[in-house]
Backbone as CSV, one residue per row, in Angstrom:
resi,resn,N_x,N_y,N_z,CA_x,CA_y,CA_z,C_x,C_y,C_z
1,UNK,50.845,96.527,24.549,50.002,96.708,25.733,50.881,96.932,26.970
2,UNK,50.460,97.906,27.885,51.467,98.785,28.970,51.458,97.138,29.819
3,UNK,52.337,96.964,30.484,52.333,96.099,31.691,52.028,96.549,33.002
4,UNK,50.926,95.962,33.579,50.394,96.495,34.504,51.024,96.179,35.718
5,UNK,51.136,96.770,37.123,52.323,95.508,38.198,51.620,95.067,38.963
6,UNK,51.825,94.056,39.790,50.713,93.212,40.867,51.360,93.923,41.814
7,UNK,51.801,94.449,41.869,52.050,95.180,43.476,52.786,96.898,42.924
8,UNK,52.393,97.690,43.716,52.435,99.110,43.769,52.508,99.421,45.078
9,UNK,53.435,100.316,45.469,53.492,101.128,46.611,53.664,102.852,46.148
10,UNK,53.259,103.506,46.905,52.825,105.269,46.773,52.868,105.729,48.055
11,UNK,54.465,106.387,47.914,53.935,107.188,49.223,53.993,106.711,50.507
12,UNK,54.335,105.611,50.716,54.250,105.261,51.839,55.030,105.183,53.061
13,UNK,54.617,105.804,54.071,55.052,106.120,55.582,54.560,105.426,56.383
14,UNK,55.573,105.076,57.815,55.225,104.404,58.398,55.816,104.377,59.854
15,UNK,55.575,104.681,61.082,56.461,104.958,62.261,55.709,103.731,62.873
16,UNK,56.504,103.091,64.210,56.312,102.459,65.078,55.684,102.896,66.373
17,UNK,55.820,104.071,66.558,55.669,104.618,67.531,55.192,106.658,67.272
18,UNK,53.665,106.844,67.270,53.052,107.870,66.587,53.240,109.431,67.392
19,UNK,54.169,108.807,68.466,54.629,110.063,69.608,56.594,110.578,69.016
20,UNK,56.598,109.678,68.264,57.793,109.943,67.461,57.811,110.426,66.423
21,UNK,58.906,111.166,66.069,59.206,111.978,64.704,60.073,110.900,64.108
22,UNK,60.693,109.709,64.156,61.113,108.773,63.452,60.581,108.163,62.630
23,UNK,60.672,107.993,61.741,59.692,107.168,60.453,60.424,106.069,60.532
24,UNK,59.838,104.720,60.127,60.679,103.471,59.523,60.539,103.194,58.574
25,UNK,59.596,104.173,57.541,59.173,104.084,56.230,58.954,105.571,55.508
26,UNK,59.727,106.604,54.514,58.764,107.692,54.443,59.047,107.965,53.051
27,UNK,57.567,107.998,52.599,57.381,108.100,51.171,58.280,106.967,50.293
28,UNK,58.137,105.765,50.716,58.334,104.732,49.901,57.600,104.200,48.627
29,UNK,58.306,104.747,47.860,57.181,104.512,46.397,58.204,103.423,45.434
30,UNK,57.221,102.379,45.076,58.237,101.483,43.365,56.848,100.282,43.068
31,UNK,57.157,99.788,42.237,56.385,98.845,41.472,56.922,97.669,41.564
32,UNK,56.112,96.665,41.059,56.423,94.666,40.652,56.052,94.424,40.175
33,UNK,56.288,94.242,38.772,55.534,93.691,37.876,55.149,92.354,37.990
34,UNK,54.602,91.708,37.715,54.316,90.232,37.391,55.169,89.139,36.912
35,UNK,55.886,88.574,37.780,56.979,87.013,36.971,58.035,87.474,37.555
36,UNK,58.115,89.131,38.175,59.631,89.170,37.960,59.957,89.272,39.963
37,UNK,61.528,89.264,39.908,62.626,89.228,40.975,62.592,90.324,41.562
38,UNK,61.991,91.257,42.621,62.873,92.421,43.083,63.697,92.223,44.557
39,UNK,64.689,92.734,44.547,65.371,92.444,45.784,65.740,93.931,46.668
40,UNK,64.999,94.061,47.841,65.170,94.989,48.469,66.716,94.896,49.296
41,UNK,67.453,95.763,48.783,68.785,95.945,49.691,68.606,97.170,50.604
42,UNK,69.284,96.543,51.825,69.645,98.007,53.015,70.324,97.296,54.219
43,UNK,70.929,98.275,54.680,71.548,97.653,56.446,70.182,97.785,57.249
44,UNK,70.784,97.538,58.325,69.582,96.894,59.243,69.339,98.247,60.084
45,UNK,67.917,98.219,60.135,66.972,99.496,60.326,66.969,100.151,59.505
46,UNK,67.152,100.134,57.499,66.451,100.883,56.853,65.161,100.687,56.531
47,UNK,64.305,99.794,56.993,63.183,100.040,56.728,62.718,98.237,55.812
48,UNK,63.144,97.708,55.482,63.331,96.438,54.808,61.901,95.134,55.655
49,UNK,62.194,95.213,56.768,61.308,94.143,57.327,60.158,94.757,57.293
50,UNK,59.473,96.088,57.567,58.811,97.209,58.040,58.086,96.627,56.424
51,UNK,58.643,97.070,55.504,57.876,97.312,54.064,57.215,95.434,54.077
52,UNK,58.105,94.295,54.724,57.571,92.954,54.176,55.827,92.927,55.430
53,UNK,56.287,93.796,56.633,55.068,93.877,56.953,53.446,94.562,56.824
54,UNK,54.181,95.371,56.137,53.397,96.348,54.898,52.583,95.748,53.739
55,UNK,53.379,94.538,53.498,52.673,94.206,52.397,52.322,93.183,52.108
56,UNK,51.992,92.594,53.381,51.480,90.989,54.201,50.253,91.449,54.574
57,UNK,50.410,92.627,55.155,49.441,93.339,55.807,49.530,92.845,57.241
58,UNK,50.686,93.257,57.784,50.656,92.936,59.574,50.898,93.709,60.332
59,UNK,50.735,95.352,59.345,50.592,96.705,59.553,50.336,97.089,58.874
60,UNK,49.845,98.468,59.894,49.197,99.705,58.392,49.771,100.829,58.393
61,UNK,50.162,100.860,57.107,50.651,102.122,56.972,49.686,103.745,57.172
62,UNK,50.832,104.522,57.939,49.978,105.879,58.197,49.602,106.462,57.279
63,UNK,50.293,106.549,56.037,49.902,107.579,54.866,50.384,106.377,53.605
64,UNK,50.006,107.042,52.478,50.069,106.183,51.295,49.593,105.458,50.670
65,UNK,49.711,104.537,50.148,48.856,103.643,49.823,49.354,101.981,48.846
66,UNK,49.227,101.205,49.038,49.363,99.392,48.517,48.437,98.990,47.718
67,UNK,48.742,98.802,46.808,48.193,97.811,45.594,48.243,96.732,45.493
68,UNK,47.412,95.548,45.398,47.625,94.194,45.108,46.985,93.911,44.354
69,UNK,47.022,93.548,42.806,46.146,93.470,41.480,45.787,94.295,41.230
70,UNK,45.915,95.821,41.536,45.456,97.202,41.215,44.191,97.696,42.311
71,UNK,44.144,96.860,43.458,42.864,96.833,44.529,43.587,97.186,45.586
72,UNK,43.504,98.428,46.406,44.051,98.942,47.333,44.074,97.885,48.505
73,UNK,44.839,97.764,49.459,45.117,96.835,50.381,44.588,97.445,51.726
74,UNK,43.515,96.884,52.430,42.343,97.543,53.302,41.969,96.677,54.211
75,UNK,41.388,97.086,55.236,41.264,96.151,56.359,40.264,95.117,55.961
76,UNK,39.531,95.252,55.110,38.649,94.833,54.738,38.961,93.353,53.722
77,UNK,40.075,93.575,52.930,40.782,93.041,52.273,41.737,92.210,52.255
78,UNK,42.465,92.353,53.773,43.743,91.847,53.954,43.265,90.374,54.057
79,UNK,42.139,89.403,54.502,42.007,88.486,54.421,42.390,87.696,53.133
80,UNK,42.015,87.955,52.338,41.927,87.854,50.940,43.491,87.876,50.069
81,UNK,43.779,89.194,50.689,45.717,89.341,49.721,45.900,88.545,50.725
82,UNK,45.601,87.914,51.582,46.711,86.356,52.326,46.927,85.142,51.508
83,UNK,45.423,84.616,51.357,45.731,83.970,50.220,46.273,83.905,48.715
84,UNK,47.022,85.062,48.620,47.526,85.463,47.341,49.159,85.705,47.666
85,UNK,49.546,85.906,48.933,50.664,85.693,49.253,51.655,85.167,50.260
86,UNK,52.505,84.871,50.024,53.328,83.809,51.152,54.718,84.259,51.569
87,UNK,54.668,84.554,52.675,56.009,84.759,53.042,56.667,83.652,54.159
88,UNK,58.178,83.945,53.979,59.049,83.149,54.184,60.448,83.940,55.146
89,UNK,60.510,83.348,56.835,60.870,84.396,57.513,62.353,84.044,57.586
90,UNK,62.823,84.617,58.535,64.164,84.067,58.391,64.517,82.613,59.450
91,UNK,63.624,82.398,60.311,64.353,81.023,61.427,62.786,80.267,60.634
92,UNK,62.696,79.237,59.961,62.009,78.133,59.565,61.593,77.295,60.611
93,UNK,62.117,77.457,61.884,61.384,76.781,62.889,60.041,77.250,63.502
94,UNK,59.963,78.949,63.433,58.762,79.514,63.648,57.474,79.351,63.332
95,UNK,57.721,78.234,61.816,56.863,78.348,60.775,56.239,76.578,60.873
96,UNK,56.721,75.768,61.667,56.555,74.564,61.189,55.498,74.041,62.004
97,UNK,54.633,73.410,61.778,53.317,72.980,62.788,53.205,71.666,62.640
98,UNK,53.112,70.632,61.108,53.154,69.283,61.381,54.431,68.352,62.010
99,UNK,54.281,67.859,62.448,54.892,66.460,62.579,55.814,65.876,61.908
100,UNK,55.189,66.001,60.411,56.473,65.134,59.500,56.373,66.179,58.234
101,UNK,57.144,66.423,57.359,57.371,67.396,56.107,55.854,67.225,55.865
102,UNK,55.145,66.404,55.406,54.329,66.676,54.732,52.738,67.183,55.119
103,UNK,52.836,66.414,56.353,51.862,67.064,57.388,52.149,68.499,56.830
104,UNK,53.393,69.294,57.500,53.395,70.546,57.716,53.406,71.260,56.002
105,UNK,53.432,70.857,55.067,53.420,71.278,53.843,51.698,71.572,53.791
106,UNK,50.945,70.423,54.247,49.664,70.132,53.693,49.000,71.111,54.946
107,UNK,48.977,71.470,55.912,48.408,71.896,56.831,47.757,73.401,56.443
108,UNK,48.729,73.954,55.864,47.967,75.380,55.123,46.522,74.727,54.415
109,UNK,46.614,74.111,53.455,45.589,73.216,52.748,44.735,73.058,53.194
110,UNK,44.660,72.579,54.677,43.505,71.245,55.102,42.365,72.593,55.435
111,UNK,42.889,74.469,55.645,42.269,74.929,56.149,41.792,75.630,54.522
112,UNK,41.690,75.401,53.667,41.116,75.446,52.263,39.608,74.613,51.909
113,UNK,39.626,73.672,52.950,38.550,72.745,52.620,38.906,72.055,51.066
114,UNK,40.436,71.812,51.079,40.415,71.072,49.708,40.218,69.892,49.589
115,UNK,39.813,69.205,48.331,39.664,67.645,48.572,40.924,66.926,48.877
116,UNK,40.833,65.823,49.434,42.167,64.884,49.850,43.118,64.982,48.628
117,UNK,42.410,64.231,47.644,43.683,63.911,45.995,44.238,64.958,45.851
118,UNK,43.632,66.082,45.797,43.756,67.869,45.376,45.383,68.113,45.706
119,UNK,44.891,67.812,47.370,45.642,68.330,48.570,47.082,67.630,48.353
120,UNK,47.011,66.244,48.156,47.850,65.206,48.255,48.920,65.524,46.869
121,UNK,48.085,65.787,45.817,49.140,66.351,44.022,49.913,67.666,44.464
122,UNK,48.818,68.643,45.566,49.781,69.798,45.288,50.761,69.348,46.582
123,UNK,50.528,68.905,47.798,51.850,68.619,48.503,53.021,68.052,47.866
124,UNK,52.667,67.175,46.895,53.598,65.873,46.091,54.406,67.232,44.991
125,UNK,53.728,67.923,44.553,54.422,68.886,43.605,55.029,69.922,44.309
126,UNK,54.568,70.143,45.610,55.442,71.382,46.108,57.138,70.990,46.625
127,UNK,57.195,69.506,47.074,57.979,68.941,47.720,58.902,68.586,46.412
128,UNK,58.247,68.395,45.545,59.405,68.026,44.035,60.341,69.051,43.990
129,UNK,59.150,70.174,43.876,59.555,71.406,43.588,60.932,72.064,43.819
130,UNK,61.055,71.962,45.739,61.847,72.063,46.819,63.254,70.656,46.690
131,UNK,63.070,69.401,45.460,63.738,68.554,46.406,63.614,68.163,47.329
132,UNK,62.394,68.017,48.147,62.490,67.166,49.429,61.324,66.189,49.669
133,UNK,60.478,65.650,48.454,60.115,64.681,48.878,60.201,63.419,49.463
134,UNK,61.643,62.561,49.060,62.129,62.005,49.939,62.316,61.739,50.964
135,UNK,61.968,63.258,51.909,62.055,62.835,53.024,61.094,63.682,53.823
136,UNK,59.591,63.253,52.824,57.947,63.720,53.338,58.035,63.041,54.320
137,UNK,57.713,61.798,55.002,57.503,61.247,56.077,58.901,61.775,57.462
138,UNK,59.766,62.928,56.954,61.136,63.131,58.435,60.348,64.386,59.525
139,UNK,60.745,63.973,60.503,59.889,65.228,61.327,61.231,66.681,60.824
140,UNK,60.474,67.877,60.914,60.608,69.304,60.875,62.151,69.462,61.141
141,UNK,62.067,69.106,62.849,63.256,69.085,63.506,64.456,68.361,63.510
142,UNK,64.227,66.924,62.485,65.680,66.618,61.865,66.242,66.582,61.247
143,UNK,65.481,68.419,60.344,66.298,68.591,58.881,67.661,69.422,59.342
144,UNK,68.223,69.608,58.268,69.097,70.672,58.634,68.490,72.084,58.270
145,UNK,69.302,73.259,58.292,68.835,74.369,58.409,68.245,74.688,56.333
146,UNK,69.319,73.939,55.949,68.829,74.439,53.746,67.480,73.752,53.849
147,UNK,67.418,72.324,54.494,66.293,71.589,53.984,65.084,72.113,54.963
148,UNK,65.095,72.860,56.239,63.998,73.365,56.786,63.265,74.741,55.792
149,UNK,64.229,75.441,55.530,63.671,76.376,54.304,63.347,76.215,53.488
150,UNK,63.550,74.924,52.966,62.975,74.250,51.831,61.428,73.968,51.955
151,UNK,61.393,73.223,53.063,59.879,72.853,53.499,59.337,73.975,53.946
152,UNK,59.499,74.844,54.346,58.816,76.473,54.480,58.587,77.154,53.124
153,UNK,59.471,76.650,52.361,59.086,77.537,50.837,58.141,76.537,50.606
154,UNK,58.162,75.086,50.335,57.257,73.953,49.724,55.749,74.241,50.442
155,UNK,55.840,74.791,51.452,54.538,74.844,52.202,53.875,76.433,51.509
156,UNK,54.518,76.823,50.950,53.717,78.149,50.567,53.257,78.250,49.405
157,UNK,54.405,77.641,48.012,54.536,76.703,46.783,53.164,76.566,46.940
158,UNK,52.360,75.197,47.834,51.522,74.580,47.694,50.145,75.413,48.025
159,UNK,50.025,76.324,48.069,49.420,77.364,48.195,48.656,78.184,46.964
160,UNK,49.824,78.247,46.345,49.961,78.773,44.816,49.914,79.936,44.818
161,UNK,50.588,80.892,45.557,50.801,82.529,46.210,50.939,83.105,44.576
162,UNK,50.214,84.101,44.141,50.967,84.998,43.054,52.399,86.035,43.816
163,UNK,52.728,85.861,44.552,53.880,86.762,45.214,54.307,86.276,46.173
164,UNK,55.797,85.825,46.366,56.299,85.293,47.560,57.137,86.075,47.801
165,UNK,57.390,86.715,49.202,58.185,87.695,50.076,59.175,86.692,51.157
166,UNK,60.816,86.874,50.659,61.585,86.180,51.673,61.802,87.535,52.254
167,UNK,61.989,87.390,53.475,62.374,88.662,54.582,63.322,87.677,55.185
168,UNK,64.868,88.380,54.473,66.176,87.492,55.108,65.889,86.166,55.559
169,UNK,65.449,85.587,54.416,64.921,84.066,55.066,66.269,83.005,54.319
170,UNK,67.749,83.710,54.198,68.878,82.838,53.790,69.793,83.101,54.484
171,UNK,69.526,84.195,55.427,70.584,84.549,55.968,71.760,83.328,57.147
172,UNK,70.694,82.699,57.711,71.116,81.450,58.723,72.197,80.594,57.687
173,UNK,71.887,80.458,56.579,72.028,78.836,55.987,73.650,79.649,55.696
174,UNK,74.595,77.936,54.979,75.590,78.311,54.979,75.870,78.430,53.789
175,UNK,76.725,79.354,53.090,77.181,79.534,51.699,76.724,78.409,50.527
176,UNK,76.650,77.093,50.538,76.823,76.648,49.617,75.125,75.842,49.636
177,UNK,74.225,75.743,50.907,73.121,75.565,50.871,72.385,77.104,50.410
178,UNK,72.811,77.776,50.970,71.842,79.013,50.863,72.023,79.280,48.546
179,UNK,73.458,78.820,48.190,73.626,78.757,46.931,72.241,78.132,46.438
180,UNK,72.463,76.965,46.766,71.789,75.941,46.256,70.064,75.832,46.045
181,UNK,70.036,76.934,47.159,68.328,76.808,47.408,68.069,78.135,46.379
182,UNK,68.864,79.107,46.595,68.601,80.577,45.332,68.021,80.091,44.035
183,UNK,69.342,79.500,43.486,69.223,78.551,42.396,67.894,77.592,41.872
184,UNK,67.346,76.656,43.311,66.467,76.418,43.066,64.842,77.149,42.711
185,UNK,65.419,78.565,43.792,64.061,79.185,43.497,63.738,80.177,41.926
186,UNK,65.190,80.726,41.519,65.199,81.258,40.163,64.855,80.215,39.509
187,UNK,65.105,79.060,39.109,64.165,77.985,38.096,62.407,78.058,38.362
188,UNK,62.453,77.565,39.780,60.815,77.991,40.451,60.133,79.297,39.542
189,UNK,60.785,79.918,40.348,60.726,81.871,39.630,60.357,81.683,37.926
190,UNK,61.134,81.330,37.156,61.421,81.307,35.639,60.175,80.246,34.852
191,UNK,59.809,78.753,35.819,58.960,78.124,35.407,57.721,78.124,34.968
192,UNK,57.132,79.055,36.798,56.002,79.325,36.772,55.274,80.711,36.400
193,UNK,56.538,81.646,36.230,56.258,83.148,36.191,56.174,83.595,37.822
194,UNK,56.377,83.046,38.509,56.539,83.235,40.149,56.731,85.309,40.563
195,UNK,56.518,85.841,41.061,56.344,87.184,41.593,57.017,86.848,42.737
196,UNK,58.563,87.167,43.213,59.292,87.403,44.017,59.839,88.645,44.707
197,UNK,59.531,88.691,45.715,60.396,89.988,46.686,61.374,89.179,47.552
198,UNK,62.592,89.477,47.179,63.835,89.485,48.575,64.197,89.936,49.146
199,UNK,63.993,90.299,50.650,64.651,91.638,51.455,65.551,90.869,51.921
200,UNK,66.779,91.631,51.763,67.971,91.112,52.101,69.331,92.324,52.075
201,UNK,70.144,91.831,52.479,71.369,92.875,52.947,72.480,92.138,52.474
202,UNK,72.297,90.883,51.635,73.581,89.860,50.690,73.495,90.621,49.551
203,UNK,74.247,90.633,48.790,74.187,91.493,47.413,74.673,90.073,46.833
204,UNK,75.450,89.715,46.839,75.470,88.162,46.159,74.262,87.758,45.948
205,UNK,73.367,87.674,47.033,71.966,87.271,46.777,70.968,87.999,45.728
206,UNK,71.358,89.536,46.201,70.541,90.274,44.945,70.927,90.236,43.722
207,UNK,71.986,89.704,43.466,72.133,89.671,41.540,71.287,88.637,41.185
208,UNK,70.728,87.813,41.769,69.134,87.160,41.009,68.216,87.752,40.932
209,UNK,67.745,88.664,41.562,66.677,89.551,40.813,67.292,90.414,39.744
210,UNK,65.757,90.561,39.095,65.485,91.007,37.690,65.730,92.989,38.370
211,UNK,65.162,93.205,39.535,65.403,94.779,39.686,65.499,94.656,40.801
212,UNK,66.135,95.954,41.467,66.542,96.108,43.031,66.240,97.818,43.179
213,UNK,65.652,97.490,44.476,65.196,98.885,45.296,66.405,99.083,46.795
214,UNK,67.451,100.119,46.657,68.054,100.107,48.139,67.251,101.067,48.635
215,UNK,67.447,100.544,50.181,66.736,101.423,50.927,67.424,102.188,52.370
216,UNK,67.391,103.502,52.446,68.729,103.739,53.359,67.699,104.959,54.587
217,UNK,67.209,104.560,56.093,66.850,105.054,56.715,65.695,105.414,56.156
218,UNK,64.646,104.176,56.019,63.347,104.328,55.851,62.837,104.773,54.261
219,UNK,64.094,105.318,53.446,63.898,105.757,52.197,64.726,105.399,50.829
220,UNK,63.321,104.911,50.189,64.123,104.556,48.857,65.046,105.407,48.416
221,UNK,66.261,105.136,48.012,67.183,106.219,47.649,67.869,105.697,46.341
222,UNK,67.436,104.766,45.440,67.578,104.127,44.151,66.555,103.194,44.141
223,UNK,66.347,102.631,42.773,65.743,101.440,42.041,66.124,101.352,40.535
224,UNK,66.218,100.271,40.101,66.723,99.954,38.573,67.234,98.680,38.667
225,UNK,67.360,98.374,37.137,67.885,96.596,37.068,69.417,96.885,37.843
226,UNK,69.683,95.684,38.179,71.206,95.242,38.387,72.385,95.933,38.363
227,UNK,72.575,95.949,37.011,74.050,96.565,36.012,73.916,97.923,36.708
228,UNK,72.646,98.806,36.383,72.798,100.189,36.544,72.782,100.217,38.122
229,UNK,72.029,99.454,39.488,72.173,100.209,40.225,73.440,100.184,41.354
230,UNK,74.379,98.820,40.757,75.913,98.875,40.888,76.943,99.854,40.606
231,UNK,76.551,100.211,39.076,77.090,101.892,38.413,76.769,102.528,39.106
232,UNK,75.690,102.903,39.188,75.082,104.201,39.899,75.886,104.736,41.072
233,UNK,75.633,103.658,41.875,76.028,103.149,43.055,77.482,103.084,43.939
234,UNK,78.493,103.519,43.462,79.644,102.884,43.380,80.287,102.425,44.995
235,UNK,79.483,103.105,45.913,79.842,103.402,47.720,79.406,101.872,48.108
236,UNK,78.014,101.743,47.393,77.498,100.331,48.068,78.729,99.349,47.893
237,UNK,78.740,98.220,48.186,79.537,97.334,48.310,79.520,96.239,47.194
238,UNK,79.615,96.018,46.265,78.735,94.646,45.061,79.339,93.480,45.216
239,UNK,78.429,92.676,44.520,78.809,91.145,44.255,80.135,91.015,44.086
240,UNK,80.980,89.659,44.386,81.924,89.397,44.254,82.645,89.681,42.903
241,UNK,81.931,89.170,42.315,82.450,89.343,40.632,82.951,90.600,40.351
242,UNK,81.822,91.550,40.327,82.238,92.994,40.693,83.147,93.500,41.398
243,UNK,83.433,93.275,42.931,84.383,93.796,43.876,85.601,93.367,42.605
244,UNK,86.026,92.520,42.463,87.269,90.980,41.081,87.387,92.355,40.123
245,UNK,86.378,92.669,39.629,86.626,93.749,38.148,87.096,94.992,38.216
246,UNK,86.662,95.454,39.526,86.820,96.587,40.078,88.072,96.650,40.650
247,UNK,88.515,95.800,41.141,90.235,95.789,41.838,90.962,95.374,40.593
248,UNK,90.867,94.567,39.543,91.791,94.782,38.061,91.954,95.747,37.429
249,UNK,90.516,96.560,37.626,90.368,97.991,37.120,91.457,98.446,37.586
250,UNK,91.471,98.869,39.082,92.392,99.581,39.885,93.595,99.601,39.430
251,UNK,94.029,98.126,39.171,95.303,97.874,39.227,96.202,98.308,37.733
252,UNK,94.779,98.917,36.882,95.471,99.240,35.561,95.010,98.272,34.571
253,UNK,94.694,96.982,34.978,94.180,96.055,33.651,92.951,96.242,32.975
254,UNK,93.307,96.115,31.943,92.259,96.907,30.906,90.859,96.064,31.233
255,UNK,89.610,96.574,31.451,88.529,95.497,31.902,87.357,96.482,31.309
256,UNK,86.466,95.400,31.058,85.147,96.289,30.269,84.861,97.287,31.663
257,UNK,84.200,98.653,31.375,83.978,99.569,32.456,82.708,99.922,32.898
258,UNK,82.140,98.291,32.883,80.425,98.498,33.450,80.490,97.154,34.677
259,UNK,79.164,97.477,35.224,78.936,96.156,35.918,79.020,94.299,35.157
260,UNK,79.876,93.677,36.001,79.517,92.473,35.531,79.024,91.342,36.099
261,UNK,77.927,90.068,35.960,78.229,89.461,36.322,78.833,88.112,36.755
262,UNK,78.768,86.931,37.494,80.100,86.058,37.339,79.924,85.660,36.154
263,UNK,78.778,85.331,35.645,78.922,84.338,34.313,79.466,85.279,32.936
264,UNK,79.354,86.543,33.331,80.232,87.688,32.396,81.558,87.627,32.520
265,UNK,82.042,88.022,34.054,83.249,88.190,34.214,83.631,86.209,33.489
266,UNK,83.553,85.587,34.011,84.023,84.381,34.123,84.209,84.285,32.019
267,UNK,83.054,84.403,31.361,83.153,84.642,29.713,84.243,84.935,29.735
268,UNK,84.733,86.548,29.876,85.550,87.591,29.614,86.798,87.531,29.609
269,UNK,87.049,86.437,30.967,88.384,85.876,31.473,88.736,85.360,30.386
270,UNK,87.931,84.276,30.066,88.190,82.958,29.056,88.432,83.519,27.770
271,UNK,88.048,85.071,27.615,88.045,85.647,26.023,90.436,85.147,25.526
């Protein structure tokens, strides 16, 4: 049986300004299947934030057209794909409204009309989820920057989004939190069958998705899993592991002659 995708884009264009011949989007077309990782790569102003507002619905696109469950995405509609998806921005302070973690976890909720217990299991499970129940009762403002994104993802978690969209929402944190929280969300991702988009400009970051779309001045200009769109690719810049294989290459040492990654290279070493 074909796999159908929860999200589709066709075609789609998009300017800021309709007295301009600049597009920030033109003819952006790719798919998402269901469960899986895609990670949008590009420098800044290809079009990357533009598409997460596209498909939140906090614009409309001029031409083309959005799919969400195979149901075109319409003014009529956008109420509706809200509750089906959650995004996650890049400063976590924008996002926080209660008082103490859990307030602000549960606050999406309270406007559900859910019952108290309901409300109270899925806050308690979103915060597991994240690692941060422990410290449900700390206000917003005396986390640090990993554990404020944490409670911004836990607050959406509790929601139960079929599709969560980070729009550079790791970029702040520092190397070894921003590690730590990836990590946590690929288990998330893998557990529940989770539907992830990452727009981002880390390529370290994009070797956790399952497929990647770059995007260069408003236009898709590749998509494919991982391995191939590193090959393909060779100008872009890759993951560390890669840059490591690619300079042994150089240097003459014999090295397998595809993409790898660390937990490959790192095997390979040890061979």
């Amino acid at each position: 049986m074909e796999q159908v995708p929860i999200l589709s884009l066709k075609d789609v264009s998009y300017r800021y300004d309709m007295r301009s011949q600049r597009y920030a989007l033109s003819n952006a077309s790719f798919d998402v299947m269901r469960g899986q990782w895609l990670a949008i790569l590009g420098d800044n102003g290809s079009g990357k934030s533009t598409l997460a507002r596209l498909i939140v619905g906090l614009a409309t696109q001029e031409s083309g057209s959005i799919q969400f469950n195979q149901e075109v995405i319409n003014e009529q509609n956008k109420s509706k794909l809200r509750e089906k998806v959650g995004i996650v921005f890049q400063n976590p302070d924008n996002q926080f409204i209660g008082t103490t973690v859990q307030d602000d976890v549960a606050f999406a909720l309270e406007n559900l009309n859910m019952s108290y217990s309901d409300m109270k299991q899925r806050v308690f499970d979103a915060l597991k989820q994240v690692d941060m129940y422990e410290l449900r009762d700390k206000d917003p403002s005396q986390l640090s920057g990993g554990q404020k994104q944490r409670v911004a993802i836990a607050g959406i978690l509790a929601l139960e989004p079929e599709l969560m969209i980070f729009d550079e929402a790791f970029i702040m944190l520092d190397p070894k939190s921003r590690r730590e929280l990836l990590n946590t969300l690929k288990s998330i991702q893998r557990k529940y069958h989770l539907t992830i988009i990452s727009i981002t400009h880390d390529h370290n970051e994009a070797v956790l998705a399952d497929r990647m779309v770059f995007l260069n001045e408003g236009r898709v200009v590749d998509q494919g899993n991982v391995q191939a769109m590193f090959d393909r690719n060779r100008d872009i810049q890759p993951p560390f592991a890669e840059q490591f294989r690619r300079e042994l290459e150089q240097r003459g040492i014999p090295v397998p002659n595809h993409y790898m990654s660390d937990d490959e290279l790192v095997a390979w070493l040890c061979e």
